[in-house]
Coordinates of N, CA and C in Angstrom, one line a residue:
M657 N 96.4 46.8 -77.0 CA 95.8 48.3 -77.5 C 94.4 48.3 -78.1
L658 N 93.8 49.6 -77.7 CA 92.7 49.8 -78.2 C 92.6 50.1 -79.9
R659 N 91.9 49.3 -80.3 CA 92.0 49.8 -81.9 C 90.3 50.6 -82.1
H660 N 91.0 51.7 -83.2 CA 89.5 52.0 -83.8 C 89.5 52.5 -84.6
S661 N 88.2 52.5 -85.8 CA 88.5 53.5 -86.9 C 88.2 55.0 -86.9
G662 N 89.1 55.4 -87.0 CA 88.9 56.6 -87.3 C 88.7 57.5 -86.9
G663 N 89.1 59.2 -86.3 CA 88.4 59.6 -85.6 C 89.5 60.1 -84.5
C664 N 89.0 60.2 -83.1 CA 90.1 60.6 -82.1 C 89.8 59.8 -80.8
P665 N 90.7 59.4 -81.2 CA 91.1 58.1 -79.7 C 89.7 58.6 -78.7
P666 N 89.6 57.9 -77.6 CA 88.9 57.1 -76.5 C 89.7 58.8 -75.8
D667 N 88.2 59.7 -74.9 CA 88.8 60.5 -74.0 C 89.0 59.6 -72.8
P668 N 90.2 59.0 -72.9 CA 90.6 58.4 -71.1 C 90.0 58.4 -69.6
R669 N 89.6 59.7 -69.7 CA 88.4 60.1 -68.6 C 87.2 59.6 -68.7
R670 N 86.7 59.6 -70.1 CA 85.0 58.6 -70.3 C 85.0 57.3 -70.5
V671 N 86.3 56.6 -70.5 CA 87.0 55.3 -70.4 C 86.9 54.5 -68.5
R672 N 87.6 55.6 -67.5 CA 87.0 55.3 -66.5 C 86.2 55.6 -65.6
L673 N 85.2 56.4 -66.3 CA 83.8 57.0 -65.9 C 83.1 55.4 -66.4
V674 N 83.2 55.1 -67.5 CA 82.2 53.9 -68.0 C 82.4 52.9 -67.1
A675 N 84.3 52.4 -66.9 CA 84.2 51.6 -65.8 C 84.6 51.5 -64.4
L676 N 84.2 53.0 -64.2 CA 84.1 53.7 -62.5 C 82.4 52.9 -62.3
A677 N 81.3 53.3 -63.3 CA 79.8 53.0 -62.9 C 79.8 51.3 -63.1
G678 N 80.3 50.7 -63.7 CA 80.7 48.8 -63.8 C 80.5 48.8 -62.6
V679 N 82.0 49.3 -62.0 CA 82.3 48.8 -60.8 C 81.4 49.1 -60.0
V680 N 80.9 50.1 -59.7 CA 79.5 50.7 -58.3 C 78.6 50.0 -59.0
A681 N 77.8 49.5 -60.4 CA 76.7 48.5 -60.6 C 76.7 46.9 -60.2
F682 N 78.0 46.3 -59.7 CA 78.5 45.2 -59.6 C 78.6 45.2 -58.2
I683 N 79.0 46.1 -57.2 CA 78.8 46.1 -56.4 C 77.6 46.0 -55.3
V684 N 76.5 47.1 -56.3 CA 75.2 47.4 -55.4 C 74.1 45.9 -56.3
A685 N 74.4 45.6 -57.5 CA 73.8 44.5 -57.8 C 74.5 42.7 -56.6
L686 N 75.8 42.7 -56.1 CA 75.9 41.6 -55.7 C 75.1 41.6 -54.3
P687 N 75.0 42.4 -53.1 CA 74.0 42.2 -52.0 C 73.0 41.9 -52.9
L688 N 72.2 42.5 -53.9 CA 70.7 42.0 -54.2 C 71.0 40.5 -54.4
T689 N 71.8 40.0 -54.9 CA 71.4 38.5 -55.9 C 71.9 37.3 -54.3
V690 N 73.0 37.8 -53.4 CA 73.1 37.3 -52.5 C 72.2 37.2 -51.6
A691 N 70.9 38.2 -51.5 CA 70.0 38.5 -51.0 C 68.7 37.5 -51.5
S692 N 68.6 37.4 -52.6 CA 67.7 37.0 -53.6 C 67.7 35.2 -53.6
A693 N 69.0 35.0 -53.2 CA 69.0 33.2 -53.4 C 68.8 33.3 -52.0
G694 N 68.6 33.5 -50.9 CA 67.9 33.0 -49.7 C 69.3 32.7 -48.6
P695 N 68.9 32.1 -47.8 CA 70.0 32.4 -46.2 C 70.8 30.5 -46.7
V696 N 72.1 30.4 -46.3 CA 73.1 29.4 -46.7 C 72.9 28.5 -45.3
G697 N 71.5 27.6 -44.9 CA 71.8 27.1 -43.7 C 73.2 25.6 -43.4
D698 N 72.7 25.2 -42.9 CA 73.0 23.8 -42.3 C 72.3 22.6 -42.5
A699 N 71.3 22.7 -43.4 CA 70.0 21.9 -43.6 C 70.4 20.6 -44.6
A700 N 70.9 19.2 -44.3 CA 70.7 17.8 -44.9 C 69.5 18.0 -45.5
P701 N 69.4 17.2 -46.7 CA 68.6 17.0 -47.7 C 67.7 15.4 -46.2
G702 N 66.4 15.6 -46.1 CA 65.5 15.3 -45.7 C 65.6 16.0 -44.3
D703 N 66.2 16.8 -43.9 CA 66.3 17.7 -42.5 C 64.6 18.5 -42.5
V704 N 64.6 18.3 -40.9 CA 62.7 18.2 -40.6 C 62.9 20.2 -40.2
R705 N 61.8 20.6 -41.2 CA 61.8 22.5 -40.2 C 60.4 22.4 -40.1
G706 N 60.2 22.7 -39.5 CA 58.7 23.7 -39.1 C 58.8 24.7 -40.5
S707 N 56.9 25.1 -40.9 CA 57.1 26.0 -42.4 C 56.5 26.9 -41.0
A708 N 56.7 28.8 -41.2 CA 56.4 29.3 -40.2 C 55.4 29.8 -39.8
R709 N 54.4 30.3 -39.8 CA 53.4 30.0 -39.3 C 52.8 31.2 -39.1
A710 N 51.9 32.1 -39.1 CA 50.9 33.3 -39.3 C 51.5 34.5 -38.6
D711 N 51.7 33.8 -37.2 CA 52.4 34.3 -36.0 C 53.6 33.9 -35.3
D712 N 54.4 33.8 -36.5 CA 56.1 33.7 -36.7 C 56.2 32.9 -35.3
R713 N 55.1 31.9 -34.4 CA 56.1 31.1 -33.2 C 56.7 30.0 -34.1
P714 N 58.5 30.1 -33.3 CA 58.9 28.8 -33.3 C 58.3 27.4 -33.4
Q715 N 59.1 26.1 -34.0 CA 57.6 24.8 -34.2 C 59.2 24.6 -34.1
A716 N 57.6 23.4 -32.9 CA 58.1 22.0 -32.6 C 58.8 21.0 -33.4
P717 N 59.4 20.0 -33.0 CA 59.2 19.4 -34.2 C 58.6 18.4 -33.8
E718 N 57.9 17.5 -35.1 CA 56.9 16.6 -35.3 C 57.4 15.3 -35.0
P719 N 57.2 14.9 -34.3 CA 57.1 13.2 -33.7 C 58.0 12.3 -34.8
T720 N 59.4 11.7 -34.8 CA 60.3 11.5 -35.8 C 61.2 10.3 -34.9
H721 N 61.9 9.5 -35.7 CA 62.6 9.0 -35.4 C 64.5 9.5 -36.3
S722 N 64.6 10.4 -36.7 CA 65.4 10.9 -37.6 C 66.3 11.4 -37.1
P723 N 67.3 11.2 -37.5 CA 68.6 11.8 -36.9 C 69.2 12.6 -37.2
L724 N 68.2 13.5 -38.3 CA 68.6 14.6 -38.7 C 67.6 15.9 -38.1
L725 N 67.5 15.5 -36.9 CA 66.5 16.2 -36.5 C 66.8 17.6 -35.8
L726 N 66.3 18.7 -35.8 CA 66.5 20.3 -34.7 C 67.8 20.4 -34.8
G727 N 68.3 20.2 -36.1 CA 70.3 20.7 -35.9 C 71.1 19.9 -35.2
L728 N 70.6 19.0 -34.1 CA 71.5 18.6 -33.8 C 72.8 17.8 -34.5
G729 N 72.6 17.2 -35.4 CA 73.9 16.6 -36.1 C 73.6 15.4 -36.9
L730 N 74.1 14.7 -37.2 CA 73.4 13.0 -37.6 C 74.4 11.9 -36.5
A731 N 75.1 12.7 -36.0 CA 75.4 11.7 -34.6 C 75.0 11.8 -33.6
T732 N 73.1 13.0 -33.5 CA 72.5 12.5 -32.0 C 70.8 11.9 -33.2
A733 N 70.2 10.9 -32.3 CA 69.3 10.8 -32.3 C 67.7 11.2 -31.6
A734 N 67.1 11.5 -31.9 CA 66.2 12.3 -30.9 C 65.0 11.2 -31.2
R735 N 64.2 11.1 -30.1 CA 63.0 9.9 -30.0 C 61.8 11.5 -29.5
C736 N 61.3 11.6 -29.9 CA 60.0 12.6 -29.7 C 59.1 12.4 -29.8
G737 N 58.1 12.4 -28.5 CA 56.9 12.7 -28.4 C 56.0 13.4 -29.0
P738 N 54.5 13.7 -29.5 CA 53.9 15.0 -30.4 C 53.8 16.1 -28.9
E739 N 54.1 16.7 -30.2 CA 53.3 18.4 -29.6 C 52.3 18.2 -28.8
L740 N 52.5 18.9 -27.4 CA 51.3 18.9 -26.8 C 50.8 20.7 -26.5
S741 N 49.1 21.1 -26.6 CA 49.0 22.1 -25.7 C 47.8 21.2 -24.6
S742 N 48.1 22.8 -23.4 CA 47.1 22.8 -22.4 C 46.1 23.7 -23.0
P743 N 44.7 24.0 -22.6 CA 44.1 25.6 -22.0 C 44.5 26.1 -21.1
D744 N 45.5 25.7 -19.8 CA 45.6 27.0 -19.7 C 46.7 27.8 -20.5
G745 N 47.3 27.0 -21.9 CA 48.7 28.2 -22.1 C 49.9 27.7 -22.2
I746 N 50.1 26.4 -22.1 CA 51.4 25.5 -22.1 C 51.3 24.8 -23.2
E747 N 52.5 24.9 -24.0 CA 53.2 24.4 -24.6 C 53.9 22.8 -24.6
A748 N 54.7 22.0 -25.2 CA 55.2 21.5 -25.2 C 55.3 19.9 -25.9
Q749 N 56.9 19.4 -25.9 CA 57.1 18.5 -26.7 C 58.8 17.3 -25.7
T750 N 58.3 16.5 -25.6 CA 59.3 15.9 -25.3 C 59.9 15.1 -25.4
C751 N 61.5 14.9 -25.4 CA 62.3 14.2 -26.5 C 63.5 13.5 -25.5
V752 N 63.7 11.7 -26.2 CA 64.6 11.4 -25.3 C 66.2 11.2 -26.7
L753 N 67.4 12.4 -26.1 CA 68.6 12.4 -27.1 C 69.1 11.1 -27.1
T754 N 69.8 10.6 -27.5 CA 70.9 9.7 -28.2 C 72.3 10.0 -28.9
E755 N 73.6 10.6 -28.2 CA 74.8 11.0 -28.9 C 75.8 10.1 -28.4
G756 N 76.2 9.3 -29.3 CA 77.2 8.3 -28.8 C 76.7 7.6 -27.9
E757 N 77.6 7.6 -26.3 CA 77.6 6.2 -25.4 C 76.3 7.4 -24.2
D758 N 75.7 8.3 -25.1 CA 75.3 9.3 -24.0 C 73.5 9.4 -24.5
T759 N 72.5 9.3 -23.0 CA 71.7 9.5 -23.4 C 70.9 10.3 -22.8
W760 N 69.9 11.2 -23.0 CA 69.1 12.4 -22.2 C 67.8 13.1 -22.3
A761 N 66.8 13.9 -21.4 CA 66.2 13.9 -21.8 C 65.8 15.7 -22.2
R762 N 65.1 16.0 -22.8 CA 65.0 17.3 -23.6 C 63.5 17.7 -23.7
T763 N 63.1 18.6 -23.2 CA 61.5 19.5 -23.3 C 61.5 20.7 -23.5
Y764 N 60.9 20.8 -24.7 CA 60.9 21.9 -26.2 C 59.5 22.5 -25.4
Y765 N 59.7 24.0 -24.1 CA 58.1 24.9 -24.1 C 57.9 25.9 -24.5
R766 N 56.3 26.3 -24.0 CA 56.8 27.8 -24.3 C 55.2 27.5 -23.4
N767 N 55.2 29.5 -22.6 CA 54.8 29.3 -21.1 C 53.6 30.5 -21.7
A768 N 52.5 30.4 -22.5 CA 51.1 31.4 -22.3 C 50.3 31.8 -21.3
S769 N 51.0 31.0 -20.2 CA 49.8 31.1 -19.6 C 50.2 32.6 -18.4
G770 N 50.5 33.2 -18.8 CA 51.0 34.4 -17.5 C 51.2 34.3 -16.4
D771 N 51.6 32.7 -15.9 CA 51.9 32.2 -14.3 C 53.4 32.0 -14.9
E772 N 54.5 32.0 -13.4 CA 55.4 31.5 -13.8 C 55.1 30.2 -12.8
L773 N 55.7 28.9 -13.5 CA 55.3 27.8 -13.7 C 56.9 26.8 -13.0
S774 N 56.6 25.9 -12.5 CA 57.5 24.9 -12.5 C 57.3 23.6 -13.3
S775 N 58.3 23.0 -14.0 CA 58.6 21.6 -14.4 C 59.5 20.3 -13.7
V776 N 58.7 19.7 -14.0 CA 59.9 18.8 -13.4 C 60.1 17.7 -14.9
L777 N 61.2 17.6 -15.5 CA 61.4 16.6 -16.1 C 62.1 15.3 -16.2
S778 N 61.3 14.2 -16.4 CA 61.9 12.5 -15.7 C 62.6 12.2 -16.9
L779 N 63.7 11.4 -16.7 CA 64.2 10.5 -17.7 C 64.3 9.6 -17.6
M780 N 64.0 8.3 -17.5 CA 63.4 6.3 -17.1 C 64.1 6.0 -17.8
G781 N 65.0 5.0 -17.6 CA 65.8 3.7 -18.8 C 65.7 2.6 -18.2
P782 N 66.5 2.0 -18.9 CA 66.2 0.6 -18.3 C 67.0 0.1 -16.8
G783 N 66.1 -0.7 -16.7 CA 66.4 -1.5 -15.1 C 65.6 0.0 -13.8
G784 N 64.6 0.5 -14.0 CA 64.0 1.0 -12.8 C 65.5 3.0 -12.5
R785 N 66.5 2.7 -13.6 CA 67.1 4.1 -13.3 C 66.3 5.4 -14.0
T786 N 66.0 6.4 -12.6 CA 65.4 7.4 -13.3 C 66.7 8.6 -12.9
V787 N 66.7 9.6 -13.9 CA 67.0 11.0 -13.1 C 66.1 12.1 -14.0
Q788 N 65.6 13.0 -13.0 CA 65.4 14.4 -12.7 C 66.1 15.3 -13.1
M789 N 64.9 16.6 -13.2 CA 65.7 17.8 -13.3 C 64.3 18.9 -13.0
N790 N 64.8 19.6 -12.4 CA 63.6 21.1 -11.7 C 63.8 22.1 -12.4
C791 N 62.7 22.6 -13.5 CA 63.0 23.2 -13.8 C 62.1 24.9 -14.0
A792 N 62.6 26.3 -13.7 CA 61.7 26.9 -13.4 C 61.2 27.6 -14.4
V793 N 59.8 28.0 -14.9 CA 59.6 28.5 -16.3 C 58.9 29.4 -15.9
G794 N 59.4 30.9 -16.8 CA 58.6 31.5 -16.8 C 57.7 32.7 -17.2
A795 N 57.4 34.2 -17.1 CA 55.5 33.8 -17.2 C 55.8 34.3 -18.2
E796 N 57.1 34.6 -19.4 CA 57.0 35.5 -20.7 C 56.7 34.4 -21.6
D797 N 56.4 34.9 -22.9 CA 55.3 33.9 -24.2 C 57.1 33.6 -24.6
D798 N 58.1 33.3 -24.2 CA 58.8 32.8 -24.9 C 58.9 31.3 -24.8
P799 N 59.9 30.7 -26.0 CA 59.9 29.1 -26.4 C 61.3 29.0 -24.9
G800 N 61.4 28.2 -24.7 CA 62.5 27.5 -23.4 C 63.3 26.4 -23.5
V801 N 63.8 25.6 -23.5 CA 63.9 24.6 -23.1 C 64.7 24.0 -21.8
C802 N 64.2 22.6 -21.6 CA 65.1 22.3 -20.2 C 65.0 20.7 -20.8
E803 N 66.7 20.8 -19.9 CA 67.0 18.7 -19.9 C 67.4 18.6 -18.9
T804 N 68.1 17.0 -18.9 CA 68.7 16.4 -17.8 C 70.1 16.7 -18.2
P805 N 70.5 16.0 -17.4 CA 72.3 16.0 -17.4 C 72.3 15.0 -18.3
R806 N 73.5 14.5 -19.3 CA 73.8 13.4 -20.2 C 73.8 12.8 -18.9
E807 N 73.9 10.9 -19.3 CA 73.5 9.8 -18.8 C 74.4 9.1 -19.7
R808 N 75.5 8.2 -19.1 CA 76.0 6.6 -19.7 C 74.7 5.5 -20.3
T809 N 74.4 5.3 -21.6 CA 73.2 4.5 -21.7 C 73.8 3.1 -21.2
T810 N 72.9 2.5 -20.9 CA 73.0 1.5 -20.3 C 72.1 0.6 -20.9
G811 N 72.2 -0.8 -21.9 CA 70.3 -1.3 -22.2 C 70.6 -0.9 -23.3
D812 N 68.8 -1.7 -23.9 CA 69.1 -1.1 -25.3 C 68.5 0.9 -25.0
V813 N 68.6 1.3 -26.2 CA 68.4 3.4 -25.7 C 66.6 3.0 -26.2
G814 N 66.0 2.8 -26.6 CA 64.6 2.4 -27.2 C 63.9 1.5 -25.9
G815 N 64.8 1.2 -24.4 CA 64.0 1.4 -23.5 C 64.2 2.5 -22.5
Y816 N 64.8 3.7 -22.9 CA 63.9 4.8 -22.2 C 62.9 5.8 -22.6
T817 N 62.8 6.2 -21.7 CA 61.1 7.3 -21.9 C 62.1 8.2 -21.0
A818 N 60.5 9.5 -21.2 CA 60.9 10.8 -21.1 C 59.8 11.9 -20.7
V819 N 59.0 11.8 -19.5 CA 58.1 12.7 -19.4 C 58.1 14.3 -18.9
A820 N 58.2 15.2 -19.2 CA 57.8 16.7 -18.7 C 56.3 16.8 -17.8
E821 N 56.4 17.3 -16.8 CA 55.0 17.4 -16.2 C 55.2 19.4 -15.8
F822 N 54.5 19.9 -15.9 CA 54.2 21.5 -15.7 C 53.1 22.1 -15.2
A823 N 53.0 22.5 -14.2 CA 52.5 23.0 -13.0 C 52.5 23.7 -12.6
K824 N 51.6 24.5 -12.1 CA 51.4 26.0 -11.5 C 52.2 25.9 -9.6
G825 N 53.0 26.7 -9.5 CA 53.5 26.4 -7.9 C 54.7 25.7 -8.1
T826 N 53.9 25.1 -7.4 CA 56.2 23.3 -7.1 C 54.9 22.6 -7.6
A827 N 56.0 21.8 -8.0 CA 55.5 20.5 -9.2 C 55.0 19.7 -8.2
A828 N 55.5 19.4 -6.8 CA 54.9 19.1 -6.0 C 53.1 19.4 -5.3
H829 N 53.6 20.9 -5.2 CA 52.3 21.0 -4.8 C 51.2 21.8 -5.4
G830 N 51.2 22.0 -6.6 CA 50.5 23.0 -7.2 C 49.6 21.7 -8.4
P831 N 48.7 22.7 -9.3 CA 47.8 21.5 -10.1 C 48.8 21.1 -11.6
L832 N 48.5 20.2 -11.9 CA 49.2 19.6 -13.0 C 48.9 20.5 -14.7
L833 N 49.5 21.2 -15.1 CA 48.5 21.7 -16.4 C 49.0 21.5 -17.6
L834 N 49.9 20.6 -17.8 CA 50.4 19.7 -18.6 C 51.5 18.2 -18.8
R835 N 51.3 17.0 -19.0 CA 51.9 16.3 -19.0 C 52.7 15.8 -20.4
S836 N 53.5 16.1 -20.3 CA 54.5 15.9 -21.8 C 55.7 14.4 -22.0
G837 N 54.5 13.2 -22.9 CA 55.9 12.7 -22.8 C 57.2 12.2 -23.9
S838 N 57.7 11.2 -24.3 CA 58.7 10.9 -25.6 C 57.9 10.1 -26.4
N839 N 56.9 9.7 -26.0 CA 56.3 8.5 -27.3 C 54.6 8.9 -26.9
S840 N 53.5 8.4 -28.1 CA 52.3 9.2 -27.6 C 51.6 8.3 -26.9
G841 N 52.5 7.5 -26.1 CA 51.0 6.4 -24.9 C 51.5 7.1 -23.5
L842 N 51.9 8.7 -24.1 CA 51.8 9.4 -22.3 C 50.4 10.5 -22.3

């Protein structure tokens, strides 16, 4: 029960109005509070994320051996070469990925050349084993991904390398524009 000193009891309509104003203020403030806190992601400590560039292009990951790379999860290891670019407007980074007993290659690319291109992604493993994937690269300037099928890992994971080649026309007949590898020696 409300107690007050002398005078008339508070008007119930006024009490309801003040309570309603408080609820409205809370409802308005809640989204602002959440927005100022920023997005909640699945990033773990040490997660590698690119910072925004002035032109807001998506960032390819930096070369690393971190299993926390690319949001793939803790069970996926990525060995990536450097991000390369050609004067023709092709950017690419190629990686060897391993998850459990599977290994595969993936290349991240961006085609700013204005031409449709072809790409061949090769995963080379121990004992001369090679898996190739042909990928069509559209003329639009959007980031893209090409990857080989997953194969059961044989031998040492360090014995795997990947190479992506980008060419005008068909990969076998057009001029080579860029070669990107999973290690910095390519």
